Short mmCIF file of C-alpha atoms and ligand atoms in Angstrom, two decimals:
data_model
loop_
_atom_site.label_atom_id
_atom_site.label_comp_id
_atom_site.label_asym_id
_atom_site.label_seq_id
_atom_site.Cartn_x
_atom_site.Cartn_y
_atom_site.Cartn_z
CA UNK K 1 -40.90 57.16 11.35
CA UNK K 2 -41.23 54.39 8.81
CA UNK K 3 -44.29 53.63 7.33
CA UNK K 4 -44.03 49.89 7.23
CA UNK K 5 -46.44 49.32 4.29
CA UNK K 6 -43.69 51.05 2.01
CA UNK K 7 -41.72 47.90 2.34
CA UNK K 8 -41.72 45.24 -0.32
CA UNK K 9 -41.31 41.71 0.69
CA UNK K 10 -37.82 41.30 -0.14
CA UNK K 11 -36.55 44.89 1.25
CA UNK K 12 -39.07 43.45 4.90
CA UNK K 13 -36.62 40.33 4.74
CA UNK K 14 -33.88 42.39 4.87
CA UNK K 15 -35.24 43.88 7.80
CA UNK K 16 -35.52 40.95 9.23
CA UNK K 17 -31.90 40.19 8.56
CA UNK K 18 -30.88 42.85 10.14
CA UNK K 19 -33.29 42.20 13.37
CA UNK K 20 -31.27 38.38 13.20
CA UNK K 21 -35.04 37.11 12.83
CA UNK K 22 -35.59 34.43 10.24
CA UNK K 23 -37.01 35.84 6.70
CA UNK K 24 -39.89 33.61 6.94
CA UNK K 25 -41.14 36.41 9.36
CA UNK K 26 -41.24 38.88 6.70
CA UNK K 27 -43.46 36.74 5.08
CA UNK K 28 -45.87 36.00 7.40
CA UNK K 29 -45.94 40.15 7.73
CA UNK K 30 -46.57 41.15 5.01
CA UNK K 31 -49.54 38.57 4.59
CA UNK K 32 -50.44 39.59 7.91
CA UNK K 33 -50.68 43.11 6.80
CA UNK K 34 -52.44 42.85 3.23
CA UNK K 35 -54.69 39.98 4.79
CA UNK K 36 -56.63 42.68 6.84
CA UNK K 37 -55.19 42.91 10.47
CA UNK K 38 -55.59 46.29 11.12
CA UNK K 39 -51.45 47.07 12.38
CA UNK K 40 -49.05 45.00 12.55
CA UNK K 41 -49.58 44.95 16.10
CA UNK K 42 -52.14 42.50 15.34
CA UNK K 43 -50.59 40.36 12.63
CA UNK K 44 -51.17 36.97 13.88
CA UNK K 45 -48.09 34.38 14.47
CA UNK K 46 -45.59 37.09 14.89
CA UNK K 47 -43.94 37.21 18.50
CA UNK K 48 -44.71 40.66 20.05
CA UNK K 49 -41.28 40.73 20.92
CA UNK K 50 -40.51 41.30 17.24
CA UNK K 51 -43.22 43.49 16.61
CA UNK K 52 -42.12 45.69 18.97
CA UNK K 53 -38.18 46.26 18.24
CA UNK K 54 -39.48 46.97 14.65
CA UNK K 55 -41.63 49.97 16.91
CA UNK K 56 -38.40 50.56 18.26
CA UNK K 57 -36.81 50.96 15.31
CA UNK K 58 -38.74 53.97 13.99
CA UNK K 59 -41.28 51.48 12.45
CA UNK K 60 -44.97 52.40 11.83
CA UNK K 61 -48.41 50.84 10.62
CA UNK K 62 -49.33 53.40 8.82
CA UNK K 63 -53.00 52.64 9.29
CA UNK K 64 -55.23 54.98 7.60
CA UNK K 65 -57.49 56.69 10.06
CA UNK K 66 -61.05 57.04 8.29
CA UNK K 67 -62.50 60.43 9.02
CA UNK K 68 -65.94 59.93 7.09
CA UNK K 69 -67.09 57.22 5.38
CA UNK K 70 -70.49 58.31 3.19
CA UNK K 71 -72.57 55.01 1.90
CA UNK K 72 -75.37 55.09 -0.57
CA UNK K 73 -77.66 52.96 -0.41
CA UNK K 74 -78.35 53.20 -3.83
CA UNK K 75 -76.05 51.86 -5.61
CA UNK K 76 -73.86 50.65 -2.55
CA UNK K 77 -70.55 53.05 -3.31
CA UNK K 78 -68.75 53.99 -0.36
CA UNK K 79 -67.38 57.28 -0.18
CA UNK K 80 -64.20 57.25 2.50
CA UNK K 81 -61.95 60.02 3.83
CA UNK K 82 -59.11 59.40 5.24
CA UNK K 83 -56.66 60.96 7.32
CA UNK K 84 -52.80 60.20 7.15
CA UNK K 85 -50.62 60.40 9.85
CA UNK K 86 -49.47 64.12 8.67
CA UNK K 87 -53.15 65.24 9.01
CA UNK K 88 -53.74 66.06 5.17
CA UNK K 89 -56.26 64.11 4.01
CA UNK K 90 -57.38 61.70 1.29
CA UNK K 91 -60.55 60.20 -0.77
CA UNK K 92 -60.93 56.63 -1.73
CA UNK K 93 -64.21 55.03 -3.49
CA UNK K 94 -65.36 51.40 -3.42
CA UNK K 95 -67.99 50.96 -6.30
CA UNK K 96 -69.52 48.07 -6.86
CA UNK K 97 -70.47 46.55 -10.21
CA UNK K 98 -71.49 43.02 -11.61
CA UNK K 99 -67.91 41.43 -11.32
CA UNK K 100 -67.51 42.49 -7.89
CA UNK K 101 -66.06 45.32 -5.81
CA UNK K 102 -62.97 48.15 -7.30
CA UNK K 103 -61.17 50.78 -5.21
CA UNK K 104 -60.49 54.14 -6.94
CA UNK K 105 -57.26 54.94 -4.98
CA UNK K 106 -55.95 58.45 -4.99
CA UNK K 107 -52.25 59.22 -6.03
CA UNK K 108 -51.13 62.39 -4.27
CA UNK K 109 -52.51 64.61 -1.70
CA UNK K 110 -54.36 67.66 -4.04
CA UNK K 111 -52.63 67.52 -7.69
CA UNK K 112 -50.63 70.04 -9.78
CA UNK K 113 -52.70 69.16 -12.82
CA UNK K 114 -54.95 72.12 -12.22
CA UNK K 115 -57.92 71.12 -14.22
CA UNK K 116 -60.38 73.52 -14.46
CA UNK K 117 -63.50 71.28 -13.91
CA UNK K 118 -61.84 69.29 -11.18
CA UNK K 119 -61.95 69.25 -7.19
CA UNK K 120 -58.73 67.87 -6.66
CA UNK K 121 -56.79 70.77 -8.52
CA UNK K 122 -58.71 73.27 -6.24
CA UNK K 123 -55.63 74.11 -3.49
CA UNK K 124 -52.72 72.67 -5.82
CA UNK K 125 -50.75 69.66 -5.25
CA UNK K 126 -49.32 69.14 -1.57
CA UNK K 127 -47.50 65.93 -1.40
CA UNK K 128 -47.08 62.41 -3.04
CA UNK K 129 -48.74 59.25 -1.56
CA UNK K 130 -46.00 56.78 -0.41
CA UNK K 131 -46.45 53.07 -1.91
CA UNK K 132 -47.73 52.36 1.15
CA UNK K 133 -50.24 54.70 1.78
CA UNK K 134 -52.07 53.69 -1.91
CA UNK K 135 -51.92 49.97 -0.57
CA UNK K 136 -53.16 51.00 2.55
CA UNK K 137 -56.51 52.51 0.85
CA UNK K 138 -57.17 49.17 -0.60
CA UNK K 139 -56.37 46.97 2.71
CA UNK K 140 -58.46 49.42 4.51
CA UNK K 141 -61.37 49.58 2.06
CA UNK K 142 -61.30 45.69 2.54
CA UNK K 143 -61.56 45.57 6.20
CA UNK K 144 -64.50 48.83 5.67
CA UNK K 145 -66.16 46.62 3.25
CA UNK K 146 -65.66 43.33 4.71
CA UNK K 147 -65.38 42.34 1.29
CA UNK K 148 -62.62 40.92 -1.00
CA UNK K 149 -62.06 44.00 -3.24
CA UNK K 150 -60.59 42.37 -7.11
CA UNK K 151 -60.25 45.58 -8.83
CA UNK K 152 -58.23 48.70 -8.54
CA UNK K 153 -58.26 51.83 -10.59
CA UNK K 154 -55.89 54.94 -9.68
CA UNK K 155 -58.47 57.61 -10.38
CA UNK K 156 -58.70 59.54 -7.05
CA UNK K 157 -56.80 62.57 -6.44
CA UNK K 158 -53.70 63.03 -7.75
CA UNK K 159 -52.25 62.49 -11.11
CA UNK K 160 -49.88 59.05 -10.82
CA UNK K 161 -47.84 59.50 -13.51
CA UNK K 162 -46.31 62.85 -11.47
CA UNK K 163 -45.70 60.32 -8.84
CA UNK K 164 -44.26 58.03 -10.68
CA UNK K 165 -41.53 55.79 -8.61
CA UNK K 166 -44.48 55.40 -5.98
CA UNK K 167 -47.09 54.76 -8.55
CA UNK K 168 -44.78 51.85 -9.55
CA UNK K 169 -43.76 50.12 -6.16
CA UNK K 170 -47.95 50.16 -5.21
CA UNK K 171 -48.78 48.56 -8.64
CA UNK K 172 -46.14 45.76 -7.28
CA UNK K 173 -46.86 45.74 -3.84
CA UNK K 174 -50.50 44.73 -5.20
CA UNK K 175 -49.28 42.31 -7.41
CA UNK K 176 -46.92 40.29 -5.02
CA UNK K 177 -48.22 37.12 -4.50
CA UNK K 178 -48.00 36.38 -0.87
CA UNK K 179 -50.40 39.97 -0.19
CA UNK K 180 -53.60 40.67 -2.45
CA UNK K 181 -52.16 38.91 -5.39
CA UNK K 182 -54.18 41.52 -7.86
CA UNK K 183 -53.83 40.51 -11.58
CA UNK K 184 -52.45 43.56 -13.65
CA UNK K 185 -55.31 43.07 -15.78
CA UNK K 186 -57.33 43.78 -13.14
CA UNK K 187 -55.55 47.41 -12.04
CA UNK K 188 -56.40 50.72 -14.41
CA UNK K 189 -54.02 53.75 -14.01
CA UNK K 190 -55.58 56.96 -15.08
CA UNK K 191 -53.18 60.04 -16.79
CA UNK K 192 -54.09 63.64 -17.60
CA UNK K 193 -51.22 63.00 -20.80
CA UNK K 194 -47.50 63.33 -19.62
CA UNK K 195 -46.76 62.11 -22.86
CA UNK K 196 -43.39 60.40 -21.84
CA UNK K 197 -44.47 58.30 -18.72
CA UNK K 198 -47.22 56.75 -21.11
CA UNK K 199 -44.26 54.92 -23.02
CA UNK K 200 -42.84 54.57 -19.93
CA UNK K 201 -45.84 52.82 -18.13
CA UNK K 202 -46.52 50.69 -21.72
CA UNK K 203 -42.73 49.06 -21.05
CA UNK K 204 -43.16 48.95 -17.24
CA UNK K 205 -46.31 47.69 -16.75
CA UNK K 206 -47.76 46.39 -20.23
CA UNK K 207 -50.44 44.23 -18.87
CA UNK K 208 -52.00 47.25 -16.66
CA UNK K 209 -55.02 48.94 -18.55
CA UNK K 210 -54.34 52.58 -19.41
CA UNK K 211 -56.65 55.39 -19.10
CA UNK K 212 -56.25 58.97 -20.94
CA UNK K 213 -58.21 61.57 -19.85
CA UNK K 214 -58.90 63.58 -23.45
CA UNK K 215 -62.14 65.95 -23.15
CA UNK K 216 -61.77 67.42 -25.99
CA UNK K 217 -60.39 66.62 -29.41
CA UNK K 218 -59.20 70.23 -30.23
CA UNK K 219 -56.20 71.76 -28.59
CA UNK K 220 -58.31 75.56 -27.38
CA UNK K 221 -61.32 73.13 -25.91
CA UNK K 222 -58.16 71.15 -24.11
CA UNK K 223 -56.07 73.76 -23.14
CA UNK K 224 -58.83 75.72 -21.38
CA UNK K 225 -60.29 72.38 -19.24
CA UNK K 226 -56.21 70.81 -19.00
CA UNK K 227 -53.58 73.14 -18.61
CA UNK K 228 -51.41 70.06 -19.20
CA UNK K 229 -51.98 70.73 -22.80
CA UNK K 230 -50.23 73.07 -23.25
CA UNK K 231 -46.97 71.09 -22.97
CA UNK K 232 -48.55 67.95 -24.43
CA UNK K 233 -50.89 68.84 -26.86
CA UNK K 234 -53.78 66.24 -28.32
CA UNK K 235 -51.51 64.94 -31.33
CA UNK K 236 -48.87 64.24 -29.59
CA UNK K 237 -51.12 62.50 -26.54
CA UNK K 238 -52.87 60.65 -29.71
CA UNK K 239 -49.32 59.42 -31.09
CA UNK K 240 -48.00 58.62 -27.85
CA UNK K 241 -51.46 56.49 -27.06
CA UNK K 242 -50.88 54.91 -30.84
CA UNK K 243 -47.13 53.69 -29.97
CA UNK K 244 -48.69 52.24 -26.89
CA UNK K 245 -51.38 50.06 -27.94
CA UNK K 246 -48.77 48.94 -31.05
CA UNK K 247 -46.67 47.94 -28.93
CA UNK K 248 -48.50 46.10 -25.76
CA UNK K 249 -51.49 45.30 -28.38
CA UNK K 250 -53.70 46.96 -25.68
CA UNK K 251 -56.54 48.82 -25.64
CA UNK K 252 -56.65 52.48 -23.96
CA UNK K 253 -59.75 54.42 -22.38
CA UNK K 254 -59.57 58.03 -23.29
CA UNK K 255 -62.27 59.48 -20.69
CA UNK K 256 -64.69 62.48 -21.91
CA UNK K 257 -65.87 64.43 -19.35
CA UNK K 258 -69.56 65.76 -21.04
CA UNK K 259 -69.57 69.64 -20.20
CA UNK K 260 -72.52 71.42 -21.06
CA UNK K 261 -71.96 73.67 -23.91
CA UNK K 262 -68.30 73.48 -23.78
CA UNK K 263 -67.21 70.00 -25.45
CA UNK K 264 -70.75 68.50 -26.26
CA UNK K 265 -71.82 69.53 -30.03
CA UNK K 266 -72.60 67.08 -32.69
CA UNK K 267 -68.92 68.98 -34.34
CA UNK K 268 -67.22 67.65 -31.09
CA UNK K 269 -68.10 64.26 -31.92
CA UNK K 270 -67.40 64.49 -35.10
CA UNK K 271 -64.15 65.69 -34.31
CA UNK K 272 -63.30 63.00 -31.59
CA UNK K 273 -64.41 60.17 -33.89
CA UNK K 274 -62.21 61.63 -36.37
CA UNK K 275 -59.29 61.74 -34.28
CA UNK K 276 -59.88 58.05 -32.46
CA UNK K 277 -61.29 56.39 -35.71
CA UNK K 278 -59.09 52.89 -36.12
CA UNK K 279 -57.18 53.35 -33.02
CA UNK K 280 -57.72 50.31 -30.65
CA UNK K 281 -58.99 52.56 -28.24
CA UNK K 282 -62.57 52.53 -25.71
CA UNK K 283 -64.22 56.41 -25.06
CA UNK K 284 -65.41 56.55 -21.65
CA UNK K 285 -68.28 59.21 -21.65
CA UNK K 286 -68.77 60.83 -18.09
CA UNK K 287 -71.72 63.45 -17.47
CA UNK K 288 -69.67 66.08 -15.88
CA UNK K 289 -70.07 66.29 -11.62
CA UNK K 290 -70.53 69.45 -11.61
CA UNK K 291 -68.29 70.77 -9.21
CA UNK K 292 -70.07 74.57 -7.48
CA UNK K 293 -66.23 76.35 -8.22
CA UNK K 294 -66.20 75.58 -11.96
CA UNK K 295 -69.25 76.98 -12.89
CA UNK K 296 -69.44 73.85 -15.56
CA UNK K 297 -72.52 71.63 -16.01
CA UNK K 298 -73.37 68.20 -16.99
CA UNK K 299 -74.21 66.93 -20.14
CA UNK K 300 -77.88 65.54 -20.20
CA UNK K 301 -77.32 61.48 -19.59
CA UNK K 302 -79.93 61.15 -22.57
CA UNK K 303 -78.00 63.52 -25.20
CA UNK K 304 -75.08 61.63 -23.45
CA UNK K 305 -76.15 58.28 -24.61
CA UNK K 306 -77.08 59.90 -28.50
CA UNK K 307 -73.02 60.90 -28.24
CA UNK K 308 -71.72 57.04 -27.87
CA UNK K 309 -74.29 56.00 -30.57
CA UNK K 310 -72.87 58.84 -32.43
CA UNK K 311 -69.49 57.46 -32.19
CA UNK K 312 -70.55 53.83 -32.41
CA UNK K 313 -71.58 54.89 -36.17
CA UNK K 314 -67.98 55.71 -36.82
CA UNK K 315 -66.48 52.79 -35.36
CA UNK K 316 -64.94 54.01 -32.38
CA UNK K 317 -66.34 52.38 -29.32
CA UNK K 318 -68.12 54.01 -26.73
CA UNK K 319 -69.87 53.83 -23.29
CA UNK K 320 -71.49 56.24 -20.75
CA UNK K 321 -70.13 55.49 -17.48
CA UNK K 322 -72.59 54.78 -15.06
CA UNK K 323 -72.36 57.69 -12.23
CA UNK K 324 -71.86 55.77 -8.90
CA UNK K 325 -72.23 58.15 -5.94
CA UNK K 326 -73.17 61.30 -7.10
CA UNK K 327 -75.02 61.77 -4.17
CA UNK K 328 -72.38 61.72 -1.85
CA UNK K 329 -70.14 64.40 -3.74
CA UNK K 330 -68.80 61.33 -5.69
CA UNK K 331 -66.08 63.17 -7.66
CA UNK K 332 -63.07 63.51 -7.29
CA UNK K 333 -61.36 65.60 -4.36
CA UNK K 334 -65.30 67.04 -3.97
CA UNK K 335 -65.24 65.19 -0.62
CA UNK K 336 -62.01 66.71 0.51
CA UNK K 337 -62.77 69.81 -0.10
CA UNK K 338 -65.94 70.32 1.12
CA UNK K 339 -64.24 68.59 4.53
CA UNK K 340 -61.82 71.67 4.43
CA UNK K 341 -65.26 74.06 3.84
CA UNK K 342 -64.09 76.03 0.73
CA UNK K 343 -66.54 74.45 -1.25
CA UNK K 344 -70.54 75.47 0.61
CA UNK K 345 -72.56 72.21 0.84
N1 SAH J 1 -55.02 62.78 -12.90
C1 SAH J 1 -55.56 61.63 -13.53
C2 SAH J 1 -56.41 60.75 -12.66
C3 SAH J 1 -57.39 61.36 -11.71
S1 SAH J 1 -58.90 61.99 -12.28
C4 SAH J 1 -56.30 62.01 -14.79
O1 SAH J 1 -56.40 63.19 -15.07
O2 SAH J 1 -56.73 61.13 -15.53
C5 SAH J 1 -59.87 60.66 -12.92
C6 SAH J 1 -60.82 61.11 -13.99
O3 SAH J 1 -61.92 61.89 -13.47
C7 SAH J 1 -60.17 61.98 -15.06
O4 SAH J 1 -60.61 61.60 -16.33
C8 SAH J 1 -60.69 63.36 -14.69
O5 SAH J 1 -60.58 64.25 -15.76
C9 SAH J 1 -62.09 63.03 -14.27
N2 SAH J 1 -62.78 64.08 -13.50
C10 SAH J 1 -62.25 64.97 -12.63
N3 SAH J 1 -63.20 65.78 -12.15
C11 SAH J 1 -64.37 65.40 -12.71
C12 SAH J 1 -65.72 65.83 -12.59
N4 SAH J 1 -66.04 66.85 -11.80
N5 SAH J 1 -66.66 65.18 -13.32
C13 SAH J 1 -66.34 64.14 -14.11
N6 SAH J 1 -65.09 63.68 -14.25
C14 SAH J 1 -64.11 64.30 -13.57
#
């Protein structure tokens, strides 16, 4: 079975092609499919006689089946999980802000990262997403919605840059004109630090924002939360972010998870803004979800908020992110899990 979202437009005219169809029909299918009908089934202006020798030729929708989909009211993030046509499951969010509505698409099913603060490492990695099944999370938060969705960040589960080749064709697959036609500027792409797929992504993709998750400035602090740094330790994740920004003169978001007691003293900050200080850089301070496994807690939003001041002072600019859903076990892989009940709720 093929999952028929994995198909760029020119590989679905070669389909065509081979089906003796005209590649026009490739085009009005794959606008059909990132347009919002459901399956293909039900793209419009297609003859169901096509439709259904591409079912006989192993094709599939690929539809994302949505197992729970949590709303708060509050500040009107949606929660979904969905199930993929193996049965493993995935987590997409919807958050809303002032400039509209962004998906936070998962990469991978679970993650080999193996955090220590984090959901999704709890259970390892299982598989990669397919191109299509990332698209799909954005078409089907669309039709969930019934909104146009204008920004994507790849901040779910998974950690894209081990999934790389996929990572790349989605990023596309957005892009292409004749589907959602999402800027690059408007897509973020979220690493733990594989130091060598950040120069990668800068030469790939130089007009899609990149996002470094850092939590702490010193390499114990790092080591202990990301096992990742181990093999990529914070100077060389600083020099690799450096090389970047020189070279596609943009601006990266190191993310700082606040964790009570553990990377939250005035000497932390100190360090950080040390470390970041005339780097054309953005620190994205998160209050730690606490996550009941970990053991971790939060960071007060108040003390929080004295932290980006803190670093404001030294030049290095800083925000607290707001914390959309926490309600409705908004971080990541907290949903999954607690679907699988390992994790009491
Ligand atoms: N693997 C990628 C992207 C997925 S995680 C990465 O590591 O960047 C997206 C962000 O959420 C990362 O910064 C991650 O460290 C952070 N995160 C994970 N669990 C969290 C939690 N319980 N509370 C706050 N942030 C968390």
């Amino acid at each position: 079975m093929m999952n028929i979202k994995d198909y760029d437009l020119s590989e679905l005219k070669e389909i065509m092609v081979s089906l003796k169809e005209p590649s026009y029909r490739a085009v009005q299918l794959f606008e059909g499919l990132y347009k919002g009908a459901p399956d293909f089934m039900s793209v419009k202006n297609i003859p169901k006689t096509l439709l259904n020798s591409l079912l006989e030729k192993g094709f599939h929708e690929g539809t994302l089946e949505v197992l729970r989909d949590q709303y708060s009211e509050k500040d009107g993030t949606h929660k979904i999980l969905f199930r993929l046509k193996d049965a493993e499951t995935i987590e997409t969010v919807v958050m809303k802000y002032k400039y509209g509505l962004s998906v936070c698409v998962s990469s991978q099913v679970g993650c080999l990262m193996g955090c220590t603060f984090c959901a999704s490492a709890i259970g390892g990695k299982v598989r990669n997403l397919s191109p299509g099944e990332m698209a799909d999370q954005v078409i089907s938060s669309e039709r969930i919605t019934g909104e146009r969705i204008g920004h994507m960040v790849v901040m779910g589960m998974g950690e894209p840059f081990d999934n790389y080749e996929n990572l790349s064709k989605f990023l596309r697959l957005l892009h292409e004109e004749k589907g959602k036609n999402m800027s690059y500027r408007n897509m973020t792409v979220s690493t733990a630090g594989i130091v060598p797929m950040i120069k990668r992504f800068g030469e790939d993709f130089p007009q899609v924002n990149l996002a470094i998750s850092l939590h702490s400035a010193k390499d114990e602090v790092r080591t202990m939360l990301m096992p990742i740094n181990k093999r990529y330790p914070v100077g060389e994740v600083i020099n690799a972010a450096k090389d970047y920004s020189e070279k596609t003169k943009r601006r990266i978001t190191f993310e700082y998870a606040l964790i009570k007691g553990v990377n939250d003293s005035q000497k932390d900050m100190e360090e950080l803004s040390r470390l970041l200080k005339g780097m054309l850089c953005h620190v994205n301070l998160i209050p730690l979800n606490p996550v009941k496994e970990s053991g971790y807690k939060g960071t007060e939003r108040s003390e929080a908020e004295n932290f980006a001041l803190f670093l404001k002072g030294f030049g290095v600019e800083a925000t607290v992110r707001r914390q959309l859903g926490k309600e409705i076990d908004g971080a990541c892989g907290q949903l999954r899990v607690a679907e699988k009940g390992s994790l009491s709720v």
